[in-house]
Amino acid sequence: MQGRRSYTGWIIGGIIVVAIFYVISTYNALVTLDQAVDAQWGQVQNVYQRRADLVPNLVATVKGAANFEKSTYIAVTEARSAVGKLPASAVKGATTNPQAFAQYAQAQDQLGSALSRLLVTVENYPDLKASQNFLTLQSQLEGTENRIAVERRRYNEVAQAFDTRRSTFPTVLIVGLFGSRFKEKAYFQAQPGAQTAPKVNFSP
C-alpha cells in the first residue's frame, strides 16, 4: 500500500514537472516570436523614415521647376507633417493597439498617395524629368517604396506566426497566465497603393 502511494506520488510529481517545463518552453517561444515582431516593426519604421527623409529634397527639386503645381507638393509636405506628428508612444505600442496601428498605417498610406500624385504630375515637366537630381531622387524613392512593400509583408508574416502560436491549444490557456504580456498583433491591411509599390519610373 505504501509502495503504491509512493508510486502515485512520483507520477503526480512527474506530471507537475513536465507541466512546468512546458509552460516555460511555451513562454520562451512566445517571447522569441514577440521579439521577432518587434524587430520587424522596427524595420518597417526604418524604411518609412527613409522615405520621409527623401521628401524635403524631392519637394525642393520640384519647387524649382517653372510653374510646377503648388498644390501637389504642398499635399506631400502636409502628409509628411502628419506622419511626423504621430506620438512616439503610440507608434512604439502600435503592434498590439489596433487603433494606433490603423492610424499609423493610414498616415503612411496618405503620404505614399501624395508622393504618387506628385510623381505622376512630373510627367508634364520634361525638363524636370530629365534633371539628374530628380532622376536620383526618383531612383531612391522607387527603391524605398519597394522596400516598404517587402518589410510590410515580412511584418505580417511574423505577426501571423505569433498570433497562430498564441491561439493554438493549449498555448492559448497558458497565455492567460501572463495577463496582457502577449497581446494579439495587428496587421497591415491590403489597400490600393499600400502593399504594392507605386510605379515611379519616368524614364523617357
Short mmCIF file of C-alpha atoms in Angstrom, two decimals:
data_model
loop_
_atom_site.label_atom_id
_atom_site.label_comp_id
_atom_site.label_asym_id
_atom_site.label_seq_id
_atom_site.Cartn_x
_atom_site.Cartn_y
_atom_site.Cartn_z
CA MET A 1 0.00 0.00 0.00
CA GLN A 2 2.78 2.35 0.96
CA GLY A 3 4.62 1.49 -2.24
CA ARG A 4 1.54 2.24 -4.35
CA ARG A 5 1.18 5.69 -2.72
CA SER A 6 4.81 6.39 -3.36
CA TYR A 7 4.45 5.34 -6.97
CA THR A 8 1.39 7.59 -7.39
CA GLY A 9 3.30 10.48 -5.82
CA TRP A 10 6.12 10.04 -8.28
CA ILE A 11 3.64 10.08 -11.19
CA ILE A 12 1.97 13.23 -9.94
CA GLY A 13 5.34 14.85 -9.31
CA GLY A 14 6.47 13.90 -12.81
CA ILE A 15 3.34 15.39 -14.36
CA ILE A 16 3.87 18.63 -12.45
CA VAL A 17 7.50 18.84 -13.58
CA VAL A 18 6.52 18.21 -17.22
CA ALA A 19 3.77 20.85 -16.97
CA ILE A 20 6.21 23.40 -15.54
CA PHE A 21 8.74 22.72 -18.27
CA TYR A 22 6.01 23.02 -20.92
CA VAL A 23 4.88 26.37 -19.54
CA ILE A 24 8.48 27.61 -19.51
CA SER A 25 9.08 26.34 -23.04
CA THR A 26 5.88 27.94 -24.31
CA TYR A 27 6.70 31.24 -22.61
CA ASN A 28 10.16 31.31 -24.16
CA ALA A 29 8.75 30.51 -27.60
CA LEU A 30 6.24 33.34 -27.32
CA VAL A 31 8.95 35.74 -26.18
CA THR A 32 11.07 34.79 -29.20
CA LEU A 33 8.16 35.32 -31.60
CA ASP A 34 7.22 38.57 -29.86
CA GLN A 35 10.76 39.90 -30.24
CA ALA A 36 10.74 38.93 -33.92
CA VAL A 37 7.61 41.04 -34.39
CA ASP A 38 9.22 43.99 -32.58
CA ALA A 39 12.37 43.69 -34.68
CA GLN A 40 10.40 43.60 -37.92
CA TRP A 41 8.25 46.52 -36.79
CA GLY A 42 11.50 48.43 -36.35
CA GLN A 43 12.43 47.59 -39.93
CA VAL A 44 9.09 48.89 -41.17
CA GLN A 45 9.64 52.16 -39.33
CA ASN A 46 13.17 52.42 -40.76
CA VAL A 47 12.04 52.21 -44.38
CA TYR A 48 9.19 54.62 -43.76
CA GLN A 49 11.66 57.05 -42.19
CA ARG A 50 13.94 56.72 -45.21
CA ARG A 51 11.01 57.73 -47.43
CA ALA A 52 10.18 60.68 -45.17
CA ASP A 53 13.82 61.79 -45.34
CA LEU A 54 13.64 61.90 -49.15
CA VAL A 55 10.60 64.19 -49.18
CA PRO A 56 12.31 67.56 -48.42
CA ASN A 57 14.81 67.14 -51.27
CA LEU A 58 12.11 65.93 -53.64
CA VAL A 59 9.83 68.86 -52.81
CA ALA A 60 12.72 71.32 -53.15
CA THR A 61 13.52 69.88 -56.58
CA VAL A 62 10.01 70.14 -57.99
CA LYS A 63 9.51 73.61 -56.46
CA GLY A 64 12.42 74.74 -58.57
CA ALA A 65 10.61 73.80 -61.77
CA ALA A 66 8.84 76.65 -63.53
CA ASN A 67 5.08 76.73 -62.93
CA PHE A 68 5.04 73.40 -61.10
CA GLU A 69 1.63 72.80 -59.48
CA LYS A 70 1.95 74.18 -55.98
CA SER A 71 -0.96 72.22 -54.50
CA THR A 72 0.76 68.95 -55.42
CA TYR A 73 3.91 69.44 -53.39
CA ILE A 74 2.01 71.14 -50.58
CA ALA A 75 -0.06 67.94 -50.23
CA VAL A 76 3.16 65.94 -49.91
CA THR A 77 4.55 68.31 -47.30
CA GLU A 78 1.35 68.18 -45.26
CA ALA A 79 1.18 64.39 -45.45
CA ARG A 80 4.78 64.14 -44.25
CA SER A 81 3.98 66.52 -41.41
CA ALA A 82 1.02 64.34 -40.38
CA VAL A 83 3.33 61.33 -40.17
CA GLY A 84 5.77 63.30 -38.02
CA LYS A 85 3.02 64.29 -35.60
CA LEU A 86 2.21 60.70 -34.65
CA PRO A 87 3.18 60.29 -30.96
CA ALA A 88 6.22 58.07 -30.43
CA SER A 89 4.47 56.16 -27.65
CA ALA A 90 1.59 55.23 -29.94
CA VAL A 91 3.95 54.13 -32.72
CA LYS A 92 6.01 52.00 -30.37
CA GLY A 93 2.98 50.19 -28.99
CA ALA A 94 1.03 50.10 -32.25
CA THR A 95 1.55 46.39 -32.91
CA THR A 96 -0.79 45.50 -30.04
CA ASN A 97 -3.10 48.51 -30.39
CA PRO A 98 -5.31 48.15 -33.50
CA GLN A 99 -6.46 51.78 -33.37
CA ALA A 100 -2.92 53.18 -33.15
CA PHE A 101 -1.75 50.73 -35.81
CA ALA A 102 -4.53 51.81 -38.19
CA GLN A 103 -3.70 55.48 -37.56
CA TYR A 104 -0.03 54.88 -38.31
CA ALA A 105 -0.75 52.89 -41.47
CA GLN A 106 -3.28 55.44 -42.70
CA ALA A 107 -0.86 58.34 -42.25
CA GLN A 108 1.86 56.47 -44.12
CA ASP A 109 -0.53 55.47 -46.89
CA GLN A 110 -1.63 59.10 -47.31
CA LEU A 111 2.00 60.16 -47.71
CA GLY A 112 2.52 57.39 -50.25
CA SER A 113 -0.54 58.51 -52.22
CA ALA A 114 0.57 62.15 -52.17
CA LEU A 115 4.01 61.17 -53.46
CA SER A 116 2.44 59.09 -56.22
CA ARG A 117 0.32 62.03 -57.34
CA LEU A 118 3.36 64.31 -57.33
CA LEU A 119 5.39 61.89 -59.41
CA VAL A 120 2.58 61.50 -61.91
CA THR A 121 2.37 65.28 -62.22
CA VAL A 122 6.07 65.38 -63.10
CA GLU A 123 5.12 63.77 -66.43
CA ASN A 124 4.04 67.24 -67.55
CA TYR A 125 7.50 68.70 -66.94
CA PRO A 126 10.06 67.18 -69.35
CA ASP A 127 12.92 69.36 -68.13
CA LEU A 128 12.32 68.27 -64.54
CA LYS A 129 12.11 64.62 -65.56
CA ALA A 130 15.45 64.92 -67.30
CA SER A 131 17.31 66.58 -64.42
CA GLN A 132 19.94 64.42 -62.76
CA ASN A 133 18.87 65.49 -59.29
CA PHE A 134 15.29 64.40 -59.90
CA LEU A 135 16.36 61.14 -61.53
CA THR A 136 18.50 60.32 -58.49
CA LEU A 137 15.64 61.05 -56.09
CA GLN A 138 13.25 59.07 -58.27
CA SER A 139 15.53 56.05 -58.14
CA GLN A 140 15.93 56.30 -54.37
CA LEU A 141 12.20 56.67 -53.88
CA GLU A 142 11.41 53.73 -56.15
CA GLY A 143 13.80 51.53 -54.19
CA THR A 144 12.32 52.73 -50.90
CA GLU A 145 8.75 52.03 -51.97
CA ASN A 146 9.73 48.51 -52.99
CA ARG A 147 11.45 48.06 -49.63
CA ILE A 148 8.35 49.27 -47.79
CA ALA A 149 6.22 46.66 -49.54
CA VAL A 150 8.73 43.94 -48.63
CA GLU A 151 9.06 44.95 -44.98
CA ARG A 152 5.29 45.25 -44.53
CA ARG A 153 4.83 41.77 -45.94
CA ARG A 154 7.53 40.39 -43.66
CA TYR A 155 5.94 42.11 -40.68
CA ASN A 156 2.58 40.50 -41.46
CA GLU A 157 4.30 37.11 -41.69
CA VAL A 158 5.98 37.31 -38.27
CA ALA A 159 2.83 38.80 -36.71
CA GLN A 160 0.81 35.91 -38.11
CA ALA A 161 3.35 33.40 -36.75
CA PHE A 162 3.00 34.94 -33.30
CA ASP A 163 -0.80 35.07 -33.39
CA THR A 164 -1.03 31.50 -34.67
CA ARG A 165 1.19 30.15 -31.89
CA ARG A 166 -0.65 32.27 -29.34
CA SER A 167 -4.07 30.95 -30.41
CA THR A 168 -3.24 27.24 -30.57
CA PHE A 169 -4.28 24.84 -27.82
CA PRO A 170 -3.04 24.51 -25.11
CA THR A 171 -0.87 27.63 -25.59
CA VAL A 172 -3.98 29.80 -25.53
CA LEU A 173 -4.59 28.61 -21.95
CA ILE A 174 -1.03 29.39 -20.90
CA VAL A 175 -1.21 32.89 -22.42
CA GLY A 176 -3.89 33.73 -19.89
CA LEU A 177 -1.42 33.19 -17.06
CA PHE A 178 0.62 36.20 -18.21
CA GLY A 179 -2.17 38.78 -18.47
CA SER A 180 -1.60 41.28 -21.28
CA ARG A 181 2.03 40.25 -21.84
CA PHE A 182 1.21 38.51 -25.11
CA LYS A 183 -1.49 40.53 -26.86
CA GLU A 184 -2.52 39.71 -30.41
CA LYS A 185 -0.65 41.59 -33.14
CA ALA A 186 -2.22 43.99 -35.63
CA TYR A 187 -1.70 43.58 -39.38
CA PHE A 188 -1.23 45.81 -42.37
CA GLN A 189 -4.35 45.57 -44.49
CA ALA A 190 -4.18 45.15 -48.25
CA GLN A 191 -5.25 48.51 -49.66
CA PRO A 192 -4.73 50.08 -53.07
CA GLY A 193 -1.26 51.61 -53.07
CA ALA A 194 -0.38 50.23 -49.63
CA GLN A 195 1.01 46.77 -50.30
CA THR A 196 2.13 47.44 -53.88
CA ALA A 197 4.88 49.91 -54.56
CA PRO A 198 3.69 52.74 -56.84
CA LYS A 199 5.09 52.94 -60.34
CA VAL A 200 7.55 55.81 -60.28
CA ASN A 201 9.59 55.03 -63.37
CA PHE A 202 9.56 58.05 -65.68
CA SER A 203 12.39 57.13 -67.97
CA PRO A 204 11.99 58.70 -71.42
#
